[in-house]
Every structure is written in C-alpha cells, then in structure tokens.
XYZ file of N, CA and C in Angstrom:
279
model
N -26.618 21.133 1.775
C -26.838 19.729 1.480
C -27.562 19.615 0.134
N -27.161 18.664 -0.654
C -27.827 18.391 -1.920
C -29.155 17.689 -1.645
N -30.162 18.082 -2.386
C -31.461 17.440 -2.253
C -31.587 16.353 -3.314
N -31.943 15.142 -2.898
C -32.111 14.069 -3.880
C -33.282 14.356 -4.817
N -33.206 13.808 -5.995
C -34.287 14.009 -6.962
C -35.541 13.282 -6.484
N -36.702 13.786 -6.880
C -37.940 13.091 -6.515
C -37.958 11.641 -7.009
N -37.401 11.391 -8.192
C -37.364 10.013 -8.701
C -36.515 9.116 -7.800
N -35.386 9.634 -7.346
C -34.531 8.855 -6.437
C -35.272 8.575 -5.135
N -36.002 9.572 -4.629
C -36.776 9.377 -3.395
C -37.868 8.335 -3.598
N -38.572 8.411 -4.711
C -39.629 7.425 -4.980
C -39.052 6.012 -5.044
N -37.904 5.876 -5.680
C -37.255 4.563 -5.787
C -36.870 4.037 -4.411
N -36.252 4.883 -3.597
C -35.855 4.463 -2.249
C -37.072 4.112 -1.399
N -38.114 4.937 -1.487
C -39.321 4.663 -0.701
C -40.008 3.377 -1.136
N -40.054 3.130 -2.425
C -40.649 1.887 -2.922
C -39.853 0.684 -2.422
N -38.539 0.793 -2.478
C -37.671 -0.299 -1.998
C -37.863 -0.510 -0.496
N -37.883 0.588 0.248
C -38.074 0.501 1.696
C -39.415 -0.160 2.022
N -40.487 0.299 1.377
C -41.819 -0.266 1.642
C -41.895 -1.748 1.291
N -41.298 -2.107 0.156
C -41.281 -3.511 -0.260
C -40.542 -4.369 0.764
N -39.373 -3.927 1.160
C -38.578 -4.697 2.122
C -39.252 -4.745 3.493
N -39.862 -3.646 3.898
C -40.559 -3.606 5.186
C -41.696 -4.629 5.200
N -42.456 -4.666 4.116
C -43.560 -5.632 4.013
C -43.029 -7.062 4.007
N -42.035 -7.324 3.182
C -41.484 -8.683 3.106
C -40.865 -9.104 4.433
N -40.199 -8.169 5.118
C -39.565 -8.491 6.400
C -40.612 -8.775 7.476
N -41.762 -8.128 7.380
C -42.824 -8.385 8.365
C -43.406 -9.788 8.208
N -43.245 -10.368 7.020
C -43.764 -11.703 6.754
C -42.708 -12.785 6.931
N -41.437 -12.401 6.830
C -40.345 -13.367 6.922
C -39.112 -12.631 7.429
N -38.635 -12.989 8.596
C -37.506 -12.277 9.187
C -36.159 -12.869 8.763
N -36.046 -13.206 7.516
C -34.813 -13.729 6.935
C -33.661 -12.734 7.122
N -32.464 -13.254 7.368
C -31.286 -12.396 7.588
C -31.011 -11.498 6.394
N -31.110 -12.016 5.195
C -30.835 -11.211 3.992
C -31.830 -10.066 3.851
N -33.098 -10.339 4.150
C -34.106 -9.273 4.123
C -33.782 -8.210 5.167
N -33.427 -8.650 6.356
C -33.065 -7.716 7.426
C -31.899 -6.837 6.989
N -30.904 -7.442 6.396
C -29.717 -6.709 5.942
C -30.072 -5.711 4.837
N -30.894 -6.129 3.899
C -31.329 -5.237 2.819
C -32.150 -4.079 3.364
N -33.006 -4.357 4.334
C -33.807 -3.308 4.957
C -32.907 -2.310 5.685
N -31.917 -2.810 6.389
C -30.964 -1.924 7.063
C -30.213 -1.058 6.051
N -29.827 -1.637 4.933
C -29.104 -0.886 3.894
C -29.961 0.230 3.305
N -31.197 -0.076 2.958
C -32.051 0.950 2.352
C -32.433 2.008 3.389
N -32.586 1.612 4.637
C -32.866 2.576 5.705
C -31.693 3.533 5.862
N -30.493 2.999 5.873
C -29.288 3.830 5.948
C -29.226 4.797 4.766
N -29.493 4.299 3.571
C -29.448 5.131 2.368
C -30.493 6.233 2.432
N -31.682 5.921 2.916
C -32.716 6.943 3.089
C -32.248 8.032 4.057
N -31.665 7.620 5.158
C -31.190 8.588 6.151
C -30.073 9.468 5.577
N -29.120 8.865 4.909
C -28.020 9.635 4.326
C -28.543 10.572 3.243
N -29.436 10.077 2.408
C -29.975 10.874 1.304
C -30.751 12.091 1.785
N -31.388 11.961 2.935
C -32.211 13.055 3.454
C -31.516 13.845 4.554
N -30.318 13.429 4.942
C -29.583 14.139 5.988
C -30.203 13.995 7.360
N -30.787 12.829 7.620
C -31.453 12.584 8.898
C -30.782 11.423 9.627
N -31.207 11.215 10.877
C -30.591 10.169 11.689
C -31.490 8.977 11.988
N -32.781 9.154 11.784
C -33.705 8.039 12.044
C -34.579 7.804 10.819
N -35.114 6.616 10.712
C -35.978 6.307 9.568
C -37.243 7.160 9.613
N -37.748 7.438 10.798
C -38.930 8.292 10.917
C -38.643 9.681 10.333
N -37.524 10.261 10.718
C -37.145 11.569 10.181
C -36.918 11.497 8.673
N -36.316 10.401 8.206
C -36.056 10.235 6.773
C -37.351 10.160 5.982
N -38.340 9.448 6.506
C -39.627 9.332 5.821
C -40.343 10.686 5.771
N -40.262 11.445 6.847
C -40.847 12.791 6.850
C -40.132 13.702 5.852
N -38.811 13.612 5.806
C -38.039 14.429 4.867
C -38.351 14.037 3.425
N -38.475 12.749 3.164
C -38.811 12.288 1.815
C -40.187 12.800 1.411
N -41.128 12.780 2.345
C -42.465 13.308 2.090
C -42.380 14.791 1.722
N -41.578 15.545 2.431
C -41.395 16.970 2.148
C -40.789 17.181 0.764
N -39.787 16.394 0.431
C -39.144 16.498 -0.887
C -40.161 16.239 -1.995
N -40.966 15.205 -1.841
C -41.953 14.865 -2.868
C -43.069 15.901 -2.956
N -43.501 16.432 -1.823
C -44.529 17.477 -1.835
C -43.996 18.745 -2.507
N -42.766 19.107 -2.187
C -42.165 20.296 -2.795
C -42.044 20.117 -4.304
N -41.619 18.946 -4.725
C -41.485 18.675 -6.163
C -42.844 18.749 -6.853
N -43.885 18.223 -6.202
C -45.226 18.275 -6.773
C -45.704 19.719 -6.880
N -45.427 20.533 -5.860
C -45.832 21.936 -5.889
C -45.085 22.688 -6.990
N -43.800 22.407 -7.156
C -43.016 23.052 -8.216
C -43.524 22.641 -9.596
N -43.879 21.373 -9.739
C -44.412 20.885 -11.007
C -45.749 21.551 -11.314
N -46.573 21.691 -10.288
C -47.862 22.347 -10.457
C -47.678 23.803 -10.862
N -46.759 24.494 -10.195
C -46.511 25.905 -10.507
C -45.975 26.067 -11.923
N -45.104 25.172 -12.336
C -44.505 25.263 -13.673
C -45.523 24.955 -14.767
N -46.429 24.021 -14.505
C -47.391 23.613 -15.536
C -48.642 24.479 -15.535
N -48.918 25.105 -14.394
C -50.144 25.880 -14.286
C -51.376 25.030 -14.089
N -51.208 23.727 -14.027
C -52.324 22.798 -13.829
C -52.264 22.293 -12.391
N -53.349 22.442 -11.643
C -53.331 21.927 -10.267
C -52.948 20.448 -10.248
N -52.125 20.074 -9.312
C -51.589 18.710 -9.243
C -52.716 17.686 -9.120
N -53.813 18.028 -8.453
C -54.931 17.095 -8.320
C -55.490 16.714 -9.686
N -55.532 17.666 -10.624
C -56.051 17.376 -11.958
C -55.071 16.556 -12.771
N -53.791 16.567 -12.383
C -52.787 15.802 -13.108
C -52.766 14.345 -12.666
N -53.374 14.063 -11.514
C -53.378 12.709 -10.969
C -54.403 11.862 -11.708
N -54.131 10.568 -11.854
C -55.127 9.681 -12.468
C -56.416 9.667 -11.642
N -57.509 9.376 -12.274
C -58.802 9.328 -11.592
C -58.737 8.361 -10.413
N -59.288 8.786 -9.286
C -59.327 7.934 -8.112
C -58.089 8.010 -7.233
N -57.061 8.752 -7.657
C -55.829 8.879 -6.873
C -55.786 10.287 -6.321
N -55.503 10.422 -5.038
C -55.395 11.756 -4.449
C -54.190 11.802 -3.531
N -53.658 12.995 -3.364
C -52.540 13.193 -2.459
C -53.049 13.197 -1.026
N -52.281 12.680 -0.077
C -52.711 12.737 1.312
C -52.719 14.197 1.784
N -53.560 14.489 2.773
C -53.618 15.832 3.317
C -52.304 16.144 4.027
N -51.820 17.399 3.935
C -50.578 17.767 4.625
C -50.715 17.565 6.131
N -49.629 17.159 6.740
C -49.619 16.965 8.196
C -49.406 18.318 8.847
N -50.103 18.555 9.952
C -49.866 19.802 10.665
C -48.718 19.591 11.641
N -47.931 20.627 11.814
C -46.733 20.526 12.658
C -47.048 20.656 14.106
C-alpha cells in the first residue's frame, strides 16, 4: 500500500477536524455530507475501515515522518518545534 505524504495527512486531518467541529455546532446536511466524504478519504488513504483506525494510522504516519525528519537533520524534533509547542506523548499499545 502506498503511504500518503505527511502534508496530505495534515490537510485531511485539518479538514476532518474543521468539519467535525462545525458539524457539532450545526447538523446541516451539506456539513454532514462533507464530513462523510473526508472520513471516507481518510479511511481510503490510510487503508482502514473506521475513522478511529484512520486517525490512529494518520498519527503513526505523522510520527514516523517526524522521526525521519529528526534523523535526517540530526536535530531533535522537540528543538525544531516553535516555543510552547510540544508533541503529544506516544500512546502505549
């Protein structure tokens, strides 16, 4: 399976989060439809069947990309982050 680029994942996640928030405030049909579309795209992009699995897979993709970037640059990813921003702690399985 092809792995989506981290930028593509960030875009999909931002869209999903935006639509999820807007849908929680207004259950408009168009919002519902857009949320369903982006959820489907997330699932297809990550090779998963549920949005929960897709979000976990997207998290893994982004963490892996961050680790690869850190290894390539030699600079710990925490130092590359803007002041006051930190990565969430890894989830234990």
